Structure formats: structure tokens, C-alpha cells
Coordinates of C-alpha atoms and ligand atoms in Angstrom, one line a residue:
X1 CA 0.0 0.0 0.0
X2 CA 1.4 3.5 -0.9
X3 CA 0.0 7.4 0.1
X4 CA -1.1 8.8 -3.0
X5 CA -1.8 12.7 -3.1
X6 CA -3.9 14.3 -5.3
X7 CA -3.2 18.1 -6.3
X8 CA -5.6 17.8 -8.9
X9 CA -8.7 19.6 -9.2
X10 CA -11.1 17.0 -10.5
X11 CA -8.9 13.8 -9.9
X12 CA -11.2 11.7 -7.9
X13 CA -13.9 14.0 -6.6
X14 CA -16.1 15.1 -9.7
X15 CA -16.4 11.8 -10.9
X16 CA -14.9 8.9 -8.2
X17 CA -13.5 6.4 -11.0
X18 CA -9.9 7.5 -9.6
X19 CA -10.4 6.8 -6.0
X20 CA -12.0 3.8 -6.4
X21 CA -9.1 2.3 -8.8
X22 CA -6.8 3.2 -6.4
X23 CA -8.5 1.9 -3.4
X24 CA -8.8 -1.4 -5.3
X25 CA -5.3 -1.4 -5.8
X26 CA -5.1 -1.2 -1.6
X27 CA -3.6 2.5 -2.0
X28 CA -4.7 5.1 -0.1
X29 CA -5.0 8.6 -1.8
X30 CA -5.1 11.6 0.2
X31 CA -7.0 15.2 -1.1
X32 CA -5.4 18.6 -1.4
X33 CA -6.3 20.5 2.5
X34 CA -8.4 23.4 1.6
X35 CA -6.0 25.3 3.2
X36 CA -3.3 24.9 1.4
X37 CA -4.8 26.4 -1.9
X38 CA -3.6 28.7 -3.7
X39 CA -0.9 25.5 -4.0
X40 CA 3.3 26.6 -4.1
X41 CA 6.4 24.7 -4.2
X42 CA 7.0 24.7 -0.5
X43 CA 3.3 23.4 0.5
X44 CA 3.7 20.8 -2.5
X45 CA 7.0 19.8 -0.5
X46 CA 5.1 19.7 3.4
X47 CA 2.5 18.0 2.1
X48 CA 4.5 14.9 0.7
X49 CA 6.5 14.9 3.8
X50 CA 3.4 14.9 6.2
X51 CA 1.8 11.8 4.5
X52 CA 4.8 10.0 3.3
X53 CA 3.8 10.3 -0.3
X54 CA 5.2 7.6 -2.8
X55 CA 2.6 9.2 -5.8
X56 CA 1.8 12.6 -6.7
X57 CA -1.6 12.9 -9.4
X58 CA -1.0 16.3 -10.8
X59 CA -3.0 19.1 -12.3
X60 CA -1.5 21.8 -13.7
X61 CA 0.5 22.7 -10.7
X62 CA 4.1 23.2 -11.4
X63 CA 6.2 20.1 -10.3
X64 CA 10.1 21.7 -9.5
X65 CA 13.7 19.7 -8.9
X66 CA 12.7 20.3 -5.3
X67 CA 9.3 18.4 -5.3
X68 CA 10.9 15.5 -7.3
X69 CA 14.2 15.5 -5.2
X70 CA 11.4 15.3 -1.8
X71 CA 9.3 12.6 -3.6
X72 CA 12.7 10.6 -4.5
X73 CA 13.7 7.9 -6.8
X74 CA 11.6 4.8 -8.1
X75 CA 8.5 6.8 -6.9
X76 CA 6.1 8.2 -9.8
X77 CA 4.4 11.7 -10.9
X78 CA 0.9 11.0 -13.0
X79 CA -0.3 13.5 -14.9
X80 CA -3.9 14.0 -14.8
X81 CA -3.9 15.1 -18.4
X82 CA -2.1 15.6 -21.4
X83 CA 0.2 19.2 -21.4
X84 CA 3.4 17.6 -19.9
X85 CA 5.2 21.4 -19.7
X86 CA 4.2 22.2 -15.9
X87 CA 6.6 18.7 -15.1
X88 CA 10.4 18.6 -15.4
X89 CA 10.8 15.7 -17.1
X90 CA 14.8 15.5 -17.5
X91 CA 15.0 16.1 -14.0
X92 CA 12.3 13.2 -13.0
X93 CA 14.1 11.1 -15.4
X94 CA 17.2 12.0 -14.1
X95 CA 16.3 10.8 -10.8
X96 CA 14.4 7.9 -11.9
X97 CA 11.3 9.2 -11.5
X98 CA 8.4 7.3 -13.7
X99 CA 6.1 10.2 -15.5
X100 CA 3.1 9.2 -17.0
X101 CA -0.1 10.8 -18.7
X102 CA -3.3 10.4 -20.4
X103 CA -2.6 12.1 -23.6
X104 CA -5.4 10.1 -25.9
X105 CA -8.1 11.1 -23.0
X106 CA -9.2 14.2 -24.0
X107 CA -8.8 14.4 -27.6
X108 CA -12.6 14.7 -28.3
X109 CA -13.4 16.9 -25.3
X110 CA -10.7 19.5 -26.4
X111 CA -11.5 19.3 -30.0
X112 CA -15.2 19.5 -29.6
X113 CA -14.8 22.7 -27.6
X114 CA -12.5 23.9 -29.9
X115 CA -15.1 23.5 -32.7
X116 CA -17.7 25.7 -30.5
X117 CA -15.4 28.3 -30.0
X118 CA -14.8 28.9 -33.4
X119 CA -18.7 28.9 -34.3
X120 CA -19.3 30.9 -30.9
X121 CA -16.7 34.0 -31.9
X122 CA -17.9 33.7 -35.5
X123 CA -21.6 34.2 -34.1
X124 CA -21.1 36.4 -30.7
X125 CA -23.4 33.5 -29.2
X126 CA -21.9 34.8 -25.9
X127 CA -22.3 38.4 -26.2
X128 CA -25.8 38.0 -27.6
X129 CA -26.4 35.5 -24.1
X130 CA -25.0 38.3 -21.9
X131 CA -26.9 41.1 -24.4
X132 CA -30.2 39.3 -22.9
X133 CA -29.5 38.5 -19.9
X134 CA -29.3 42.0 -19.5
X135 CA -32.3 42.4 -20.4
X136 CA -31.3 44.0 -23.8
X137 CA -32.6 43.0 -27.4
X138 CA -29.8 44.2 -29.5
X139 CA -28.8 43.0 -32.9
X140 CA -25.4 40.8 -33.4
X141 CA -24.0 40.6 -36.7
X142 CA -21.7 37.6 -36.9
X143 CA -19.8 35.2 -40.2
X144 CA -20.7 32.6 -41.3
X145 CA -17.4 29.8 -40.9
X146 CA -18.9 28.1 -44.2
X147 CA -16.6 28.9 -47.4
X148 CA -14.1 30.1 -44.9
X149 CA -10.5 28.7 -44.3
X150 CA -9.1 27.5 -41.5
X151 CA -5.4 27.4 -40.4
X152 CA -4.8 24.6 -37.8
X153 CA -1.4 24.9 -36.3
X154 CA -0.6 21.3 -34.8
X155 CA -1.5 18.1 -36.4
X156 CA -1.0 15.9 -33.7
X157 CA -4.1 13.9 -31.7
X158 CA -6.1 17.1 -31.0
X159 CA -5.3 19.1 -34.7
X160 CA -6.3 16.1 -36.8
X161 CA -9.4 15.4 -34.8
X162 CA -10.5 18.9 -35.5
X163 CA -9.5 18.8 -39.2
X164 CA -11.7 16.0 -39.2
X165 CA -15.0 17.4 -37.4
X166 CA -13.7 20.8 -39.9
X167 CA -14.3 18.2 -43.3
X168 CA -17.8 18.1 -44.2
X169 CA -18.4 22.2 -43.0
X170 CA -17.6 23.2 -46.5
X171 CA -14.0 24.9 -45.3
X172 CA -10.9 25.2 -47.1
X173 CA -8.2 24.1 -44.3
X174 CA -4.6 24.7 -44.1
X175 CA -2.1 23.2 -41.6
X176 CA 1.3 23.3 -39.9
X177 CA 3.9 21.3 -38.1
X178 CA 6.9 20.5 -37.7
X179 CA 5.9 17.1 -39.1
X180 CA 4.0 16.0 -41.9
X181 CA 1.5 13.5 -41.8
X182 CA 1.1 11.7 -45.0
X183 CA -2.2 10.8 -44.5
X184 CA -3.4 13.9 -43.7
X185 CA -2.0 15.3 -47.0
X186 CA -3.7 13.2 -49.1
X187 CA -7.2 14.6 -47.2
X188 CA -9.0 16.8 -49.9
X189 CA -9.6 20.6 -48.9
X190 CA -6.4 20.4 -46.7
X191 CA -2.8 22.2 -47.5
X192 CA 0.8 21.8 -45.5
X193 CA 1.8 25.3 -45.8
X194 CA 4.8 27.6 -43.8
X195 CA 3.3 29.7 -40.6
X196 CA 3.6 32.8 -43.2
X197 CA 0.6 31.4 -45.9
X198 CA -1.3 30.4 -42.6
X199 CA -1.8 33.8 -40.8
X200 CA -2.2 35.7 -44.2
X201 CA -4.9 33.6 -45.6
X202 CA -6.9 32.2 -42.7
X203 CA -10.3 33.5 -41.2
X204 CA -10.0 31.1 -38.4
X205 CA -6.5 30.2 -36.8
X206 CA -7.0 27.4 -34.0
X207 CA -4.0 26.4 -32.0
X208 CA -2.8 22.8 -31.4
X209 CA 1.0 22.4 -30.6
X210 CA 2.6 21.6 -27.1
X211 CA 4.3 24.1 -25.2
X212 CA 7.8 23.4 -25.1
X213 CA 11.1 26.4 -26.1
X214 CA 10.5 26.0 -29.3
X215 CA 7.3 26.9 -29.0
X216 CA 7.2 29.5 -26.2
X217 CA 5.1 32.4 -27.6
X218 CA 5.8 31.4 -31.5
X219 CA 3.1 33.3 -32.3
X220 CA 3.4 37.6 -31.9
X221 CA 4.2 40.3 -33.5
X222 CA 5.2 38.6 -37.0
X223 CA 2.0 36.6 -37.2
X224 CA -0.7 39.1 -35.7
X225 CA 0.6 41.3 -38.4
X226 CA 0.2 38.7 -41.1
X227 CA -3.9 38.3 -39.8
X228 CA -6.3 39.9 -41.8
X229 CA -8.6 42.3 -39.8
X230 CA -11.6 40.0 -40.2
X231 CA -10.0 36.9 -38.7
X232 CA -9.9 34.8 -35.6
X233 CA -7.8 33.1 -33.4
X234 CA -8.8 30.2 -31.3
X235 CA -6.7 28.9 -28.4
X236 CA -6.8 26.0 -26.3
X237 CA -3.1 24.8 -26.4
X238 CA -1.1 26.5 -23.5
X239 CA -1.4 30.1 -23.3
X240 CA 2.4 30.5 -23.2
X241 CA 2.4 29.8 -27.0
X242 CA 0.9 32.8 -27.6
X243 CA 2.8 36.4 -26.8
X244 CA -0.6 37.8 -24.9
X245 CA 0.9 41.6 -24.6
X246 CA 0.8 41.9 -28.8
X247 CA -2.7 39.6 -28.7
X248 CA -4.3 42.1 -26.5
X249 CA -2.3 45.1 -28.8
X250 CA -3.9 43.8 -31.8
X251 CA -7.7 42.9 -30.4
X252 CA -7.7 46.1 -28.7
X253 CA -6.9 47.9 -31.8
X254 CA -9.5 45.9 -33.9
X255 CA -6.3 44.5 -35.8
X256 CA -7.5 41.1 -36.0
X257 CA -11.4 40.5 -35.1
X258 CA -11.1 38.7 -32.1
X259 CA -10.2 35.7 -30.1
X260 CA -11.5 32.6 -28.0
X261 CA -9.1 31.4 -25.8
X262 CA -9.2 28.7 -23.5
X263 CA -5.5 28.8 -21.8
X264 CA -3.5 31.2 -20.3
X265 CA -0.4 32.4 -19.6
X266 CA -1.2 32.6 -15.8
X267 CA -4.0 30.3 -14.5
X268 CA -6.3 31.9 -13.2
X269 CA -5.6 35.0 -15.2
X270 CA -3.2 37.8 -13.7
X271 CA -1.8 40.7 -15.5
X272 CA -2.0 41.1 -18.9
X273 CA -4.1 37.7 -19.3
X274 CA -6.9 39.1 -17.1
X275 CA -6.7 42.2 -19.3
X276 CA -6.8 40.3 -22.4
X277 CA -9.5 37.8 -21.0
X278 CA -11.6 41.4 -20.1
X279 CA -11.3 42.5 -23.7
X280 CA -14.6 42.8 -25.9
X281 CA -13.8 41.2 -28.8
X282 CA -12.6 37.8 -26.4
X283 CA -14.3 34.9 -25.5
X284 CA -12.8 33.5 -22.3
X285 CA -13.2 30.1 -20.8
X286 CA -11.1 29.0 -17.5
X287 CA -9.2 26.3 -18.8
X288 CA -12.0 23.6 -19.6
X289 CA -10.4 22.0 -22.9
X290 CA -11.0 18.8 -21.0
X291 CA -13.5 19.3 -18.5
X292 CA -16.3 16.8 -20.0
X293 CA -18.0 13.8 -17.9
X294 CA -16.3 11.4 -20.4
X295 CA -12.6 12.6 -20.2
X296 CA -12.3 13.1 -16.9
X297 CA -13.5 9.6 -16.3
X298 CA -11.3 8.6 -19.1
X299 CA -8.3 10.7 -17.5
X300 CA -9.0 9.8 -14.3
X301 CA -9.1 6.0 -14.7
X302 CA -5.9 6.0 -16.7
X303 CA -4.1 8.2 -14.4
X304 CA -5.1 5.8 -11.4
X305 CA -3.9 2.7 -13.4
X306 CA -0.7 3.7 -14.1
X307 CA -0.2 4.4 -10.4
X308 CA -1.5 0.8 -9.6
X309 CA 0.3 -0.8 -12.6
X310 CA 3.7 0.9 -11.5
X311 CA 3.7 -0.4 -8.0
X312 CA 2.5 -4.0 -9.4
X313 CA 5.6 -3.9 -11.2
X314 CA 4.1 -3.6 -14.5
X315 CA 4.7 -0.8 -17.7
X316 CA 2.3 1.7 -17.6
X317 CA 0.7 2.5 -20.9
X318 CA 1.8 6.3 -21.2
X319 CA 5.0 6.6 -19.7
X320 CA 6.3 10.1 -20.6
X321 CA 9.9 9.5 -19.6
X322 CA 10.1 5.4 -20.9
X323 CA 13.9 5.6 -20.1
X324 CA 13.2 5.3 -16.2
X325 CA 10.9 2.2 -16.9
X326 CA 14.3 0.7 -18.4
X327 CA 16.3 1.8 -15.2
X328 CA 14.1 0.3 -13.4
X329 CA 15.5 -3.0 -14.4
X330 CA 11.6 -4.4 -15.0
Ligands
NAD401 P1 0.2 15.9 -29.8 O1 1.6 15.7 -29.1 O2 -0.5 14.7 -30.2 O3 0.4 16.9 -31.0 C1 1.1 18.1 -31.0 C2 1.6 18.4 -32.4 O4 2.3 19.6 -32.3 C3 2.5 17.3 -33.0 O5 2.0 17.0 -34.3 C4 3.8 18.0 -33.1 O6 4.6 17.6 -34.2 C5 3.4 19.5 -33.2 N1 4.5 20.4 -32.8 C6 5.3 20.3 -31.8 N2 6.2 21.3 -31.7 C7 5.9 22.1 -32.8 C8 6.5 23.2 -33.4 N3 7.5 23.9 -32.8 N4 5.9 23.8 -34.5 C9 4.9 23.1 -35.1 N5 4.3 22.0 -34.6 C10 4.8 21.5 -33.5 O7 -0.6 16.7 -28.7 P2 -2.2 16.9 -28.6 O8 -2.8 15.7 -27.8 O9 -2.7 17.2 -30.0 O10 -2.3 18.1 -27.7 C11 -1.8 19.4 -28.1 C12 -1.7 20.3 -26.9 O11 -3.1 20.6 -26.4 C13 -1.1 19.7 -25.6 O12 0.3 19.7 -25.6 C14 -1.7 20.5 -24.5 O13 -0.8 21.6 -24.2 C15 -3.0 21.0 -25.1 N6 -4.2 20.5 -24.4 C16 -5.0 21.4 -23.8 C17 -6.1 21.0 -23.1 C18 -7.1 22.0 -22.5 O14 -7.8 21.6 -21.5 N7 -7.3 23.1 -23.1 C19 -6.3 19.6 -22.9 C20 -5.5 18.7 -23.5 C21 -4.4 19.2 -24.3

């Protein structure tokens, strides 16, 4: 039996599939105190001291040198999701620390979202909502997203599943990344083309890469520029792939039409994400890419497993750092 803490938000409590795989397993998972939120390094750290923890389940929370160097070797770090960039991998896998994640769990949660955003900032569905609520009857005049195109940057899991909903809506779509699927070039209505061809002649931009340095705000200045007036962007990758000081520049100045955006740079929004999140012309939501009954039972039961598989001594299914499985000697 091992101490198992949760830091994450929904692990276990919104839907119970987590807990109970674990209890099965005859481990014994412990929640996040109320009063340690807001969550830092240093209560991250007490907490794992104060119930002996052998596995963290993790949100978004940031996971440091310090927390892995507390947690120690042979011990494991689940990520309750896909984004892996709040987690320091090379450290973990430096000190043989297993890291696994869900990363096919959420696919159609994010994707579906992502294809409501798009139709919500192309209609105003939730400034004509908030228009009534108020009382008001006012007139919203939105675009239609059929005969547009759409620039998806990203074709991994989430990108392609969206380029799939996308076929059938009558859109022209171009893509990018760093690697080219084969399969998805031979799709009709769909175009590998440079970052350049993808800002100037999309209405809809909809962002689907991982945040990692390569792609820590990739998209400012040079791209907003390349937008036409009329067009969107949609984000609900990581907020840091976007430079938010030039997004809110350009929405604030009508440059581009306007945004829905899902991620931030700081969660919950502080500074010039709460500005940008504030803005007219935005549709905010707090980070719910995944937040549907189905993936956080999906999420929640694979995150559990690979806790119970790793102590049974067998490979869990998404080990981000497989290395450490090897070092294991299993
Ligand atoms: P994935 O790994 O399957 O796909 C990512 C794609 O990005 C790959 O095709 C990769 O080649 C491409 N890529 C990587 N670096 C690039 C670069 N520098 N330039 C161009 N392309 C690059 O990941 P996925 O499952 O599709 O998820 C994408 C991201 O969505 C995740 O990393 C995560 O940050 C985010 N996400 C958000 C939510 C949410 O709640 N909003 C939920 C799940 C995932």
C-alpha cells in the first residue's frame, strides 16, 4: 500500500472512478487540504513529507527539482492530463522518477470545444447570451465559418481530430507542423503550408501544438501582423504559445477580429491575461479544454492505473519519460 496525493482539481472528486481504482489497488489517496490552496512549491513539499507520499496525481501545478528530489527515486508523478510542460521531465528522469499521462483522453473533449469556439466567436453566441440576460434585445451581426479557411497549427491527436470534425463544413483548411503526416496530405480541402501562408490567408487560426522552447510564444508580433482584420484566433493549447501583450495590442486595436481562448499564460488569469481575458472582442473560458464527464473519467481512470500498474511492477501504458521504466531493471 502507498500514500497517493492528489493536487488535482477534478482527480477523484467530480467523478470517483480515480479513487476507487486506487483503493482497489489497496492504496490510499489523500486530497489537497483546503488550506493549502492557492498551492506553491514549498506546500507541494510539506504536504508529501506529512503523508509520506510515494505518488503525486498532478493538475496543472508546477512540479520543481525540489518536489521530485522530496518525492525521490523509483516513486512516480501522473499527470492527470495531457500538457506535460508544468513537469520537469529531465530532472524526473534524471532521478528515476516514472512520468506518466493520459494524452489520448481528451482528444474529443478538447476538439469538440475547440469547434464551439470557433462557431461561438464567428456568431457572438456569448455576447448575444449576456446582451439578454441584461435584459437588452440588441442586434449581433456575426460570419458565417462556411466557405471560410481554417489554419490549424498542430496536427498531432487534438489538430487532426478537428480537421476531421472541420471536413464536411464546407471549409478550405490549411495546416502546420513540424511534421507532416502523409495521411493527412492526401485529405482533400487540406494544404501543409509555412506559418507565413497560414496567418495571411486564414479567417480562423486554432492552436494545437505543445508548449515546449521552441514553442514559447511562436506566435506575436510577426503573425498578428500577417492576420487579416476580419480573422480569428482560437486557443486551447497553453497560453504560453501565444505572446498575450501583442494579442491584447492587436484585439484592442480591432487589428485582428477577435479571439477565444481557453488557456492562459497565468492560471487563473493575472496581468495582462486578465486584461486580455476582459477584452470585448474575447471569448474567455477558465481552462475547460477537457473538462467533460467522459474525459475526466477517461483521465482519471488512466491516471489511477498507471499508479497501480507501477507499484504492481508492470509498464504503464503512457510513460512520458520510458527511459526510467528501463532503469528500473523491469
Ligand atoms: P500531440 O503531441 O498529439 O500533438 C502536438 C503536435 O504539435 C504534433 O503533431 C507536433 O509535431 C506538433 N508540434 C510540436 N512542436 C511544434 C512546433 N515547434 N511547431 C509546429 N508543430 C509542432 O498533442 P495533442 O494531444 O494534440 O495536444 C496538443 C496540446 O493541447 C497539448 O500539448 C496541450 O498543451 C493542449 N491541451 C489542452 C487541453 C485543454 O484543456 N485546453 C487539454 C489537452 C491538451
Amino acid at each position: 500500500m502507498v500514500n497517493v496525493i492528489s493536487l488535482a482539481r477534478s482527480f477523484g472528486k467530480l467523478v470517483p472512478v480515480g479513487k476507487e481504482v486506487l483503493e482497489k489497488g489497496g492504496h490510499k489517496l489523500f486530497f489537497l487540504p483546503e488550506d493549502y490552496i492557492p498551492l506553491d512549491e514549498n506546500k507541494i513539499i510539506t504536504l508529501l513529507k506529512k503523508f509520506d507520499i510515494e505518488a503525486i496525481v498532478v493538475g496543472a501545478e508546477k512540479i520543481t527539482p525540489d518536489i521530485l528530489d522530496t518525492l525521490g527515486p523509483h516513486k512516480i508523478v501522473a499527470k492527470h492530463g495531457a500538457g506535460l510542460d508544468n513537469i520537469d521531465i529531465k530532472y524526473a528522469t534524471k532521478g528515476n522518477i516514472v512520468v506518466t499521462f493520459t494524452p489520448e483522453a481528451n482528444v474529443q473533449a478538447v476538439a469538440e470545444l475547440t469547434i464551439g469556439l470557433i462557431f461561438s466567436i464567428a456568431r457572438k453566441i456569448p455576447m448575444a447570451y449576456s446582451s439578454m440576460k441584461n435584459g437588452d434585445w440588441k442586434c449581433f451581426m456575426g460570419k458565417e465559418v462556411y466557405r471560410k479557411t481554417i489554419g490549424i497549427i498542430g496536427t498531432g491527436k487534438i489538430g487532426r481530430v478537428v480537421l476531421q470534425k472541420l471536413s464536411g463544413m464546407g471549409v478550405a483548411i490549411l495546416v502546420y507542423d513540424i511534421v507532416v503526416s502523409k495521411e493527412i496530405s492526401s485529405l482533400p480541402n487540406v494544404r501543409y503550408v509555412d506559418l507565413e501562408e497560414l496567418f495571411t490567408c486564414s479567417d480562423f487560426v486554432t492552436i494545437h501544438v505543445p508548449l515546449t522552447k521552441d514553442t514559447h510564444r511562436m506566435i506575436g508580433e510577426k503573425e498578428f501582423k500577417l492576420m487579416k482584420p476580419s480573422s480569428f484566433l482560437i486557443n486551447t493549447s497553453r497560453g504560453g504559445v501565444v505572446d498575450e501583450t501583442i494579442l491584447f495590442k492587436f484585439l484592442s486595436l480591432n487589428k485582428i477580429a477577435g479571439a477565444a481562448i481557453d488557456v492562459w499564460e497565468n492560471e487563473p488569469p493575472k496581468s495582462i491575461s486578465a486584461k486580455l481575458a476582459k477584452l470585448e472582442n474575447v471569448i474567455p473560458t477558465p481552462h475547460i479544454g477537457a473538462y467533460t464527464e467522459e474525459a475526466i473519467y477517461r483521465m482519471g481512470y488512466q491516471c489511477a492505473m498507471s499508479i497501480v500498474d507501477f507499484f504492481d511492477g508492470k509498464r504503464p501504458e503512457y510513460l512520458a519519460n520510458p527511459d526510467v521504466w528501463k532503469n528500473l531493471g523491469y
